[in-house]
mmCIF file of C-alpha atoms and ligand atoms in Angstrom:
data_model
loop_
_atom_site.group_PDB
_atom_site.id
_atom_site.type_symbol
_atom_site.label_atom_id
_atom_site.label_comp_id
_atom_site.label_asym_id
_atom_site.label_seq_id
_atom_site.Cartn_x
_atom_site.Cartn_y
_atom_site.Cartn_z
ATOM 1 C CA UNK A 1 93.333 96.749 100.204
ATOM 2 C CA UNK A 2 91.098 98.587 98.003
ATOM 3 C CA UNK A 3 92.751 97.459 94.682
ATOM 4 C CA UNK A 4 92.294 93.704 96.558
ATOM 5 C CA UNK A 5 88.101 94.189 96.149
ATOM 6 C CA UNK A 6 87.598 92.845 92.823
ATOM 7 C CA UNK A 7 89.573 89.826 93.702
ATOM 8 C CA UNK A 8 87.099 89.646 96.853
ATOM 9 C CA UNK A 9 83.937 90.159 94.959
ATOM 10 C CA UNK A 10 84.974 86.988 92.389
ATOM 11 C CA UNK A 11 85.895 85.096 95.371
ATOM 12 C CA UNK A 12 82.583 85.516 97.052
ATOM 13 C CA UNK A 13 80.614 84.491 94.372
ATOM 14 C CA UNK A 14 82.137 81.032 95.267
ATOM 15 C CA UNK A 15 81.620 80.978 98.752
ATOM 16 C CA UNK A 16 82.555 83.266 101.924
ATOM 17 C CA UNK A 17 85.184 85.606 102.174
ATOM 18 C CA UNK A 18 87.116 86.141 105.279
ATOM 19 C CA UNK A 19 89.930 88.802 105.149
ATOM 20 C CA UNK A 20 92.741 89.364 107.739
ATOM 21 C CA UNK A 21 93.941 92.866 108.065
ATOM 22 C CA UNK A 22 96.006 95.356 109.471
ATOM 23 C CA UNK A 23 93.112 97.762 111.498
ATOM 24 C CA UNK A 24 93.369 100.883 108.939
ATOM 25 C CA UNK A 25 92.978 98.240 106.767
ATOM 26 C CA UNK A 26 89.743 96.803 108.531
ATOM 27 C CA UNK A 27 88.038 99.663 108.535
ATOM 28 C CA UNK A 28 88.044 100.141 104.547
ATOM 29 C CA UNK A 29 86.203 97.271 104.397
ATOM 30 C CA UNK A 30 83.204 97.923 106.303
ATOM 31 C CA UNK A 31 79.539 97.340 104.931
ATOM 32 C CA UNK A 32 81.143 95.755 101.982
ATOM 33 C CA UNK A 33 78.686 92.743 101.121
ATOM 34 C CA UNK A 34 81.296 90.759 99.627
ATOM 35 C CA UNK A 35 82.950 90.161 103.012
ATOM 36 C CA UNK A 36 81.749 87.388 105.475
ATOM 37 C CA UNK A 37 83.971 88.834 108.276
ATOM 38 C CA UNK A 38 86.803 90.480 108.680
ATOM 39 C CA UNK A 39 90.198 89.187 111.301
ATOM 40 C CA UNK A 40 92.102 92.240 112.405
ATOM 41 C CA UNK A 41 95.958 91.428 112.735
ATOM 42 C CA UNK A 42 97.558 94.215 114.793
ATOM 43 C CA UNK A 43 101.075 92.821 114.608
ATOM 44 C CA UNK A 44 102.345 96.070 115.744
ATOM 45 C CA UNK A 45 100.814 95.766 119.241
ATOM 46 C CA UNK A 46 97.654 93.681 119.956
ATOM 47 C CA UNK A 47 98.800 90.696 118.088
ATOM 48 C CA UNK A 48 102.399 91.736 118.087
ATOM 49 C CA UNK A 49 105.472 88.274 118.249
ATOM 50 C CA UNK A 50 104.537 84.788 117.684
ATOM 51 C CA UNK A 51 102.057 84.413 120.546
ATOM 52 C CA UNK A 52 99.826 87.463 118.158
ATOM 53 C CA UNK A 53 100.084 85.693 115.414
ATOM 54 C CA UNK A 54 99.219 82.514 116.371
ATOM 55 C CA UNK A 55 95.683 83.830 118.065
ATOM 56 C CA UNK A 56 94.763 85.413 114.499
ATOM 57 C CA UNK A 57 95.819 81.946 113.098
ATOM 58 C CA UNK A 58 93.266 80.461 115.411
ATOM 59 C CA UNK A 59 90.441 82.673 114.315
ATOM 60 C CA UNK A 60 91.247 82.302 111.033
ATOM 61 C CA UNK A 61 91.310 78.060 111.220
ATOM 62 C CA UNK A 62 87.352 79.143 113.025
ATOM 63 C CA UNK A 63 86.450 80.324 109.890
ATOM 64 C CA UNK A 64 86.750 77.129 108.141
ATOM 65 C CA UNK A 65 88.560 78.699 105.194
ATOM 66 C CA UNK A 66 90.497 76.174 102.827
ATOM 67 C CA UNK A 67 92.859 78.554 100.503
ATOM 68 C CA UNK A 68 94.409 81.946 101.557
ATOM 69 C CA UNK A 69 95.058 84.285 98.663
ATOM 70 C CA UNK A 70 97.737 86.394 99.265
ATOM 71 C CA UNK A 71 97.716 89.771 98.527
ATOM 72 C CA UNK A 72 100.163 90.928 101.010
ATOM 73 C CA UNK A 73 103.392 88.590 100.006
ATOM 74 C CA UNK A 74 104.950 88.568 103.196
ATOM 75 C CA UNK A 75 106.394 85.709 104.958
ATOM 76 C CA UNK A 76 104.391 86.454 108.168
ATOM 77 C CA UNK A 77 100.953 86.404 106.401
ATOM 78 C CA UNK A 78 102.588 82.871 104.583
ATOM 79 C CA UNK A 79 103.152 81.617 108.038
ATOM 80 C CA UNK A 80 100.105 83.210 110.120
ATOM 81 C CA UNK A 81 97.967 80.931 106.817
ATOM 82 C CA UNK A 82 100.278 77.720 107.405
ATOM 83 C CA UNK A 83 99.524 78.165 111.436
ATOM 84 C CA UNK A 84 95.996 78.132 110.529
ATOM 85 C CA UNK A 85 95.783 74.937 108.181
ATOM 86 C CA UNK A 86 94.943 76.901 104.832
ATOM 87 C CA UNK A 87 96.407 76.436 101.720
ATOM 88 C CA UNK A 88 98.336 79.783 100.435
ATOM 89 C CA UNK A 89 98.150 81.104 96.662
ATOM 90 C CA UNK A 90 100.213 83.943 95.949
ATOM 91 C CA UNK A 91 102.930 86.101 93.771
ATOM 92 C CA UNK A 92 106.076 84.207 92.789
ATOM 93 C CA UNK A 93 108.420 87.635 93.425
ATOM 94 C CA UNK A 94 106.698 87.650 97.247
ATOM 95 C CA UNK A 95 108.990 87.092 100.460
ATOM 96 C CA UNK A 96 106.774 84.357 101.414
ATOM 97 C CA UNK A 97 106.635 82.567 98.454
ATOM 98 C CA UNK A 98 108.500 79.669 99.945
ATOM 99 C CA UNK A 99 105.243 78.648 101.963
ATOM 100 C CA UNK A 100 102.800 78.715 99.191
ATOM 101 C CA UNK A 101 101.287 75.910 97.643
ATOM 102 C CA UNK A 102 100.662 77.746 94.260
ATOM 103 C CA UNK A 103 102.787 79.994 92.818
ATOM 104 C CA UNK A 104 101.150 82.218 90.515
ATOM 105 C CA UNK A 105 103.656 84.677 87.957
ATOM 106 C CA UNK A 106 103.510 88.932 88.889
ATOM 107 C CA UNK A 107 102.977 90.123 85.555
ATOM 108 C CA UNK A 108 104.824 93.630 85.609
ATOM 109 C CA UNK A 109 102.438 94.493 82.708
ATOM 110 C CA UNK A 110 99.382 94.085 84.349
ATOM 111 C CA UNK A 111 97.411 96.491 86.328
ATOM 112 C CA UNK A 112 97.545 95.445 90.161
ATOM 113 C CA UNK A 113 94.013 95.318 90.279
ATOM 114 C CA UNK A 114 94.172 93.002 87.447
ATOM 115 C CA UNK A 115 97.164 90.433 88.929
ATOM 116 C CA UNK A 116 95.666 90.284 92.215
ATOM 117 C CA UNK A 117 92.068 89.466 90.470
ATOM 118 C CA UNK A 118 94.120 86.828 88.668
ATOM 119 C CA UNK A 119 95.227 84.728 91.555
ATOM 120 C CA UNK A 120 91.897 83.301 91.724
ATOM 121 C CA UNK A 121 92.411 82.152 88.010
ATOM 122 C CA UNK A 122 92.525 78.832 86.535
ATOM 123 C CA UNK A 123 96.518 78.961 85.929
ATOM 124 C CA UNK A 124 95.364 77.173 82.886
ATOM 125 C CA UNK A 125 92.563 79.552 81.587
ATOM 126 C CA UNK A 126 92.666 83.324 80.454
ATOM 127 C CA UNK A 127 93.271 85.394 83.142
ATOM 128 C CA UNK A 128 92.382 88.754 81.746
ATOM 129 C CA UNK A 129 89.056 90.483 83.962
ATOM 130 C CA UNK A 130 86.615 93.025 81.995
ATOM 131 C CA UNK A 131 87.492 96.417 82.952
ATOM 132 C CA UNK A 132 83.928 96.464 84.930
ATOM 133 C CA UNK A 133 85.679 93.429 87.106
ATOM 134 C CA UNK A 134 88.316 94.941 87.768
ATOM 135 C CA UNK A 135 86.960 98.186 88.929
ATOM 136 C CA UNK A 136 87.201 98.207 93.178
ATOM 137 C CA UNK A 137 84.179 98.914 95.292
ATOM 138 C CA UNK A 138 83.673 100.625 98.875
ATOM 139 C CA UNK A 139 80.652 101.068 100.695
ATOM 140 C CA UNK A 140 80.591 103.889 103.113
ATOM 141 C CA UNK A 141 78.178 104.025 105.545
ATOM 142 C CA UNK A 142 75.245 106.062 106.743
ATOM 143 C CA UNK A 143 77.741 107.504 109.531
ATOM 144 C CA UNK A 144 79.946 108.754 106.738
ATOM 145 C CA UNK A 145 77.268 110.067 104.373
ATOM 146 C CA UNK A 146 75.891 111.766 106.964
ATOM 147 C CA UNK A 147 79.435 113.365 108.226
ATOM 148 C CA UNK A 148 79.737 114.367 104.707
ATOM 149 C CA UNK A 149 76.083 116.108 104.202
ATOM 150 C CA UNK A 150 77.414 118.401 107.428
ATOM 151 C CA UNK A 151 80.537 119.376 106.629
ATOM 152 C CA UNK A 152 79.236 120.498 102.907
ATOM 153 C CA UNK A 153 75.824 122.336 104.469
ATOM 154 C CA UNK A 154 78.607 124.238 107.007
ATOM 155 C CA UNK A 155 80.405 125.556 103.749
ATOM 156 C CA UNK A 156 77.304 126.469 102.303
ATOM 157 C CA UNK A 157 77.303 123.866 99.591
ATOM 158 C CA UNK A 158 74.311 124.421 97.266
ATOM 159 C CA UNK A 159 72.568 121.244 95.640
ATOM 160 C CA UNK A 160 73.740 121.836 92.206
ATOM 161 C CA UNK A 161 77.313 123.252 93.025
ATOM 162 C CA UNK A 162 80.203 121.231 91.638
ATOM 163 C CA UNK A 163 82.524 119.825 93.645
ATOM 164 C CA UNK A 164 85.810 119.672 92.214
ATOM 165 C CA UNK A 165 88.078 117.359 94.985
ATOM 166 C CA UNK A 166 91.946 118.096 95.196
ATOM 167 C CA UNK A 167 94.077 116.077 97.188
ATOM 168 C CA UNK A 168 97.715 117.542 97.662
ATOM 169 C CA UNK A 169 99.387 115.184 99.501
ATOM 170 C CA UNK A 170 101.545 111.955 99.130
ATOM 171 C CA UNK A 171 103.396 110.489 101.975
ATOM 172 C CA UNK A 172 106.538 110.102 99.239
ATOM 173 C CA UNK A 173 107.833 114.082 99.063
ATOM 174 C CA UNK A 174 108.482 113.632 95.268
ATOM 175 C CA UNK A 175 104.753 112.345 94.441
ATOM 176 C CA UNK A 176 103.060 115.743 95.787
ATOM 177 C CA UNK A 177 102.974 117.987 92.801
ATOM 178 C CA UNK A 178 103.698 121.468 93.651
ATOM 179 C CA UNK A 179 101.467 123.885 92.109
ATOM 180 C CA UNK A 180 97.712 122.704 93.309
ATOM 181 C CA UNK A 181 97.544 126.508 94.656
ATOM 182 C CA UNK A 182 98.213 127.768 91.147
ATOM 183 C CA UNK A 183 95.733 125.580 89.768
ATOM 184 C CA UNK A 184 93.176 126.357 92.158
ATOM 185 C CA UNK A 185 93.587 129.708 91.107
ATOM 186 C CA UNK A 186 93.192 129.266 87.602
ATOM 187 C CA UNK A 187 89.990 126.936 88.464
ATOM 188 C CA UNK A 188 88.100 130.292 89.738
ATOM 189 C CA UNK A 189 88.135 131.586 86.339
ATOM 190 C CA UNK A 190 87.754 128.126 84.723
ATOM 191 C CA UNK A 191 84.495 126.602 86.803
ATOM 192 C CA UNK A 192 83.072 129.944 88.363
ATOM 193 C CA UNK A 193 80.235 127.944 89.860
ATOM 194 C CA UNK A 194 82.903 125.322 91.183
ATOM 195 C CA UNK A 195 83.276 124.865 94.857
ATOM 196 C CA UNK A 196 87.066 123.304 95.595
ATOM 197 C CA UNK A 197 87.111 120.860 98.474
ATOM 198 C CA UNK A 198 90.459 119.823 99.706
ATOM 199 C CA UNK A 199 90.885 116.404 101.043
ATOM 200 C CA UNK A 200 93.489 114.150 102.886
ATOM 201 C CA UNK A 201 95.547 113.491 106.318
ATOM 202 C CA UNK A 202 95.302 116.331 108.963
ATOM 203 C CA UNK A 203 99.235 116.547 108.044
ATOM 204 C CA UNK A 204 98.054 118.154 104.518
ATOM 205 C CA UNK A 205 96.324 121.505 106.480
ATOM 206 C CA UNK A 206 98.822 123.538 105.177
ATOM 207 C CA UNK A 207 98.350 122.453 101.433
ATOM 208 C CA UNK A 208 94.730 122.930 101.980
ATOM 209 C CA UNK A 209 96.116 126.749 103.515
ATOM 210 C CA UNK A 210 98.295 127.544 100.640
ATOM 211 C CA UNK A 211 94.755 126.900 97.947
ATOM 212 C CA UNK A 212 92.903 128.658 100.177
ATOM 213 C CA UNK A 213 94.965 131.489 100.023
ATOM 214 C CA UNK A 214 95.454 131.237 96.133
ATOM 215 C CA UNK A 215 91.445 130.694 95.768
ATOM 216 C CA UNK A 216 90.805 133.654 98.552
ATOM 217 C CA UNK A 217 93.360 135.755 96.360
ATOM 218 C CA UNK A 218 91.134 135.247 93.105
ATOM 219 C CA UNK A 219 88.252 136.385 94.696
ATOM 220 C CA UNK A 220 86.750 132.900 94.638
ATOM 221 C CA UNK A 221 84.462 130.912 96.935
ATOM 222 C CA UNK A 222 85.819 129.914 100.268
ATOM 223 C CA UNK A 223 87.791 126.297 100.098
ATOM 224 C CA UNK A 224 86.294 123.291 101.977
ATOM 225 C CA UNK A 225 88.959 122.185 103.825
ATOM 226 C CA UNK A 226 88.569 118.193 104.546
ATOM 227 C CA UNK A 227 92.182 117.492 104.962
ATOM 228 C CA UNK A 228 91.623 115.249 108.980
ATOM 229 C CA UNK A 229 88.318 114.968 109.236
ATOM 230 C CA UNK A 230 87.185 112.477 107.638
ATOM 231 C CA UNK A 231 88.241 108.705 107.688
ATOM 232 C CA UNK A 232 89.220 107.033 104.267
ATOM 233 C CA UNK A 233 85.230 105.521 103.781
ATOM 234 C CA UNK A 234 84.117 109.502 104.750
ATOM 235 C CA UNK A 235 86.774 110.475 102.368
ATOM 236 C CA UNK A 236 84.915 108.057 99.378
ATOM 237 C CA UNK A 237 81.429 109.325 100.715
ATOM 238 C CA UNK A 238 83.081 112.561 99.702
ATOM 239 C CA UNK A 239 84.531 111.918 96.206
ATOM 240 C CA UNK A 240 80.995 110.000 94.872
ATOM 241 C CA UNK A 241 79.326 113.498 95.464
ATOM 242 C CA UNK A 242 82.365 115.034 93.356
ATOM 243 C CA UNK A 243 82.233 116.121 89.714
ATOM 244 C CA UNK A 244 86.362 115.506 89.557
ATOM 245 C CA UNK A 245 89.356 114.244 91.827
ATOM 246 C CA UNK A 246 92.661 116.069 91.031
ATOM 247 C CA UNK A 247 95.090 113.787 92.985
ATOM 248 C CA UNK A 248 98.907 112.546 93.250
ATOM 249 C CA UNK A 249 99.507 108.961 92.827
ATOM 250 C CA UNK A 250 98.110 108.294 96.403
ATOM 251 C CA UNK A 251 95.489 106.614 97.973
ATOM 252 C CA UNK A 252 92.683 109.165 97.282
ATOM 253 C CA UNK A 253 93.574 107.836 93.447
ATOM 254 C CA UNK A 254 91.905 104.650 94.368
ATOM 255 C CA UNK A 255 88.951 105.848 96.434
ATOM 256 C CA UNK A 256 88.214 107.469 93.185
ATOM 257 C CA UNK A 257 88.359 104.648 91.510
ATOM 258 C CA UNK A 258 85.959 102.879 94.067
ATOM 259 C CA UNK A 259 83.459 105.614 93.510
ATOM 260 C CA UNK A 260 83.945 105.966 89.926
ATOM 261 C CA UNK A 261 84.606 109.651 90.232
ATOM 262 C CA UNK A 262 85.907 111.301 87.215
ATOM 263 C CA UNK A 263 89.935 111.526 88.298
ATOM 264 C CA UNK A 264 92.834 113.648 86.701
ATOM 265 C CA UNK A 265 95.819 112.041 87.726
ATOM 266 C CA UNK A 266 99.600 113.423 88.466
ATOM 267 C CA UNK A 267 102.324 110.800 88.046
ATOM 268 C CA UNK A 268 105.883 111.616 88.437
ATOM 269 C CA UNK A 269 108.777 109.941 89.612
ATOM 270 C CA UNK A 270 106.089 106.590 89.299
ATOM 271 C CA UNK A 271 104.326 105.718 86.167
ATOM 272 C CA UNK A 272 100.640 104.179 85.537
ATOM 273 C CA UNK A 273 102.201 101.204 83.906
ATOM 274 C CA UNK A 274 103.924 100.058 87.261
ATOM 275 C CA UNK A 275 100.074 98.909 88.082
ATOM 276 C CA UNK A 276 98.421 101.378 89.627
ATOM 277 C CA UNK A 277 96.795 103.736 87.501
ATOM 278 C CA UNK A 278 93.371 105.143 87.703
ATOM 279 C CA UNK A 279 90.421 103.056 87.276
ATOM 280 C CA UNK A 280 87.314 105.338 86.933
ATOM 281 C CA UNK A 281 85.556 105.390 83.573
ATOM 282 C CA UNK A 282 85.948 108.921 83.144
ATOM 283 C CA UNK A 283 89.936 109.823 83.661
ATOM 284 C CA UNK A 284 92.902 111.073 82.615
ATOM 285 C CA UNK A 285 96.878 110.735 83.988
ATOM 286 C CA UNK A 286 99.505 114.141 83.102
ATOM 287 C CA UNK A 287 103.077 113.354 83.380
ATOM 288 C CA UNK A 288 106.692 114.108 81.352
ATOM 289 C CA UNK A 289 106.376 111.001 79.174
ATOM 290 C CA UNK A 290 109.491 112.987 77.575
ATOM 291 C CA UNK A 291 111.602 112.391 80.968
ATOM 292 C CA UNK A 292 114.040 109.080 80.469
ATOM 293 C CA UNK A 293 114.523 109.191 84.259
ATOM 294 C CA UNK A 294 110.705 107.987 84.915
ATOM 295 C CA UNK A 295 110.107 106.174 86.749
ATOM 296 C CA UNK A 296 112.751 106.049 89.425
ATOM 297 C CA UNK A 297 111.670 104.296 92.176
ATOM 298 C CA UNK A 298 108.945 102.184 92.768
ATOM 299 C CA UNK A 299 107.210 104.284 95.541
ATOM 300 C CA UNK A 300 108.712 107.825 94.718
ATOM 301 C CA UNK A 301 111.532 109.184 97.065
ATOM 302 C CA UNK A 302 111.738 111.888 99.312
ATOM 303 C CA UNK A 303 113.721 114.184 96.914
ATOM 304 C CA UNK A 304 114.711 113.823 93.090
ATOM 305 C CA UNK A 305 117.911 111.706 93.290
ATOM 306 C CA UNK A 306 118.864 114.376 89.790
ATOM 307 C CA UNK A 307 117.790 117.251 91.749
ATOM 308 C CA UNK A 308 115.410 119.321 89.366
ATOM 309 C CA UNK A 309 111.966 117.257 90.064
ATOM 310 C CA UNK A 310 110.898 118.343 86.260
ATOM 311 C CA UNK A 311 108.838 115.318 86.610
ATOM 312 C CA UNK A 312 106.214 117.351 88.618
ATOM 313 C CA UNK A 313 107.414 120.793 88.321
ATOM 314 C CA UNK A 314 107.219 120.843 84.892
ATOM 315 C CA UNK A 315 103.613 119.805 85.018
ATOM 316 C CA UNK A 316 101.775 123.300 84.446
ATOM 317 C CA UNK A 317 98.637 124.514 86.115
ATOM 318 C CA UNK A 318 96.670 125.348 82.817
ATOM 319 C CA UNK A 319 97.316 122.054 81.450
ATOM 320 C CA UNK A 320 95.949 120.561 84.713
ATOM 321 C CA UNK A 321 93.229 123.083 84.338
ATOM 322 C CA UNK A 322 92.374 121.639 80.986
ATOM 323 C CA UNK A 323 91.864 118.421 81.448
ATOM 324 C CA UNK A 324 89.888 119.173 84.536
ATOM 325 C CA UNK A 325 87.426 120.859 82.225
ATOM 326 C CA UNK A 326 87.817 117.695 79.875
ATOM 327 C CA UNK A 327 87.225 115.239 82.264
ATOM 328 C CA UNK A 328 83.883 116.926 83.689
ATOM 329 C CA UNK A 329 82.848 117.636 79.938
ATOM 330 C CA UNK A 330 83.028 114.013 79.062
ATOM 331 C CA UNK A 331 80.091 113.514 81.350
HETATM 332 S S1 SF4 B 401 114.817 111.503 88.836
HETATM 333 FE FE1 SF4 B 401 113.311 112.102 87.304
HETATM 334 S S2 SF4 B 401 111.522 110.855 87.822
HETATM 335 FE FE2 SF4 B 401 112.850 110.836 89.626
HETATM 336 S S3 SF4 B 401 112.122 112.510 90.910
HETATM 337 FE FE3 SF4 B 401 113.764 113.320 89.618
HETATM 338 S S4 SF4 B 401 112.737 114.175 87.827
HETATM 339 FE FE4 SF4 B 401 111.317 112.811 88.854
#
């Protein structure tokens, strides 16, 4: 969804923009002034069987919308857009393809920011968006800022202190590189006036634990630990007060992108090429480019079908380190 807000922002400069969506989905979208309204489809219970999806296909033919662009390829959204009377443009590799009136080509090659920004294209005109365009946007709210501005006074955040975000986790095992303790060791010595602030899902706690420790060890400032207590907008309200993200290839990646914070990336059984790469001005992505087995799956497994993960655990802490200093440098 948040890689889908250029796309939105060039649509609404043509007219309204209504967008269905799943409810986490809904809620990334709030206060965003490109967005008329915004249908929640909660096919796994609300709106869940045929009767669910035709009620959302009834609010959706309320909104008057002609063409559906389809972000999410599946053949339910094809047929919950056919229900409601609207046109569908989408992928030609998407399971619902069969439904849409315009086929439009996935180019592999292409950031996904980029191809999804491109189904609004002329198929006859150049496709390519500025990198500006193609940059996503979130708007968190006063709710969030605020949520933010207390959790940082409780840790005794000082105005000037930087922030340097990590975010451990990855739902795919193989994505979460291993040593973020060892690096937030190193960062005591590297960024003395630093303050690390750990963020992600309340399942991470123990991540955020293990830097603690390695921070505590060092003699270091205490670590903020954000991991559950924030939602994903809080978790952007977060990152735009950050002076660098060090995350996985995982969805804090793109908040960082949203907020244009300065992002050091980890890829390792995925690459940046597959389309989703960082999108900040200020970033840089660390992986093996030596390994011939990257990338080996399109979402990262739960272990390394070769067994000896090199991918991430031969990514070191000091060269993580480094570029963190880079990255904040280049500022
Ligand atoms: S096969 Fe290679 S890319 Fe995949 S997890 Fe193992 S080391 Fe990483």
């Amino acid at each position: 969804m948040i890689l889908t807000t250029p796309l939105i922002e060039r649509l609404a400069r043509e007219g309204e923009v209504h967008v269905v969506a799943t409810p986490a989905n809904a809620a990334v979208l709030a206060n965003h002034p490109a967005v008329a309204s915004v249908i929640v489809y909660d096919k796994r219970n609300a709106d869940a069987g045929f009767a669910g999806l035709r009620r959302v296909a009834v609010r959706l033919r309320a909104t008057g919308a002609g063409t559906a662009y389809m972000a999410q390829g599946s053949w339910r959204t094809a047929v919950l857009a056919r229900l409601a009377g609207v046109e569908c443009v989408g992928f030609d590799t998407s399971a619902g393809r069969w439904l849409y009136s315009r086929r439009v080509g996935y180019r592999k090659d292409w950031h996904h920011a980029q191809r999804l920004w491109a189904l609004a294209s002329d198929p006859r005109a150049a496709a390519v968006a500025a990198p500006m365009q193609l940059r996503p946007s979130l708007y968190p709210g006063a709710a969030d800022d605020a949520h933010v501005t207390a959790l940082l006074a409780a840790a005794g955040v000082g105005a000037g202190d930087p922030l340097i975000a990590l975010a451990p986790g990855s739902v795919w095992a193989t994505k979460r590189w291993p040593s973020y303790d060892a690096l937030a060791s190193e960062l005591v010595s590297r960024v003395p006036d630093g303050r690390i602030v750990v963020i992600g899902a309340g399942g991470d706690a123990p991540l955020a634990a293990a830097i603690s420790g390695a921070v505590q060890h060092r003699g270091g400032s205490p670590v903020i630990d954000a991991t559950g207590q924030l939602s994903l907008l809080g978790s952007a309200a977060l990152l735009s007060r950050c002076a660098v993200l060090v995350t996985n290839d995982s969805a804090p990646l793109h908040l960082a992108s949203a907020m244009n914070t300065p992002t050091v990336a980890l890829f390792g059984p995925t690459v940046p090429a597959m389309g989703f790469g960082p999108l900040a001005e200020r970033q840089h992505v660390l992986g093996r480019e030596e390994l011939t087995c990257r990338p080996c799956s399109a979402h990262g497994g739960l272990a390394c079908p070769l067994g000896h993960w090199r991918c991430m655990r031969d990514v070191s802490a000091s060269s993580v380190a480094e570029q963190v200093e880079r990255v904040r440098r280049a500022g």
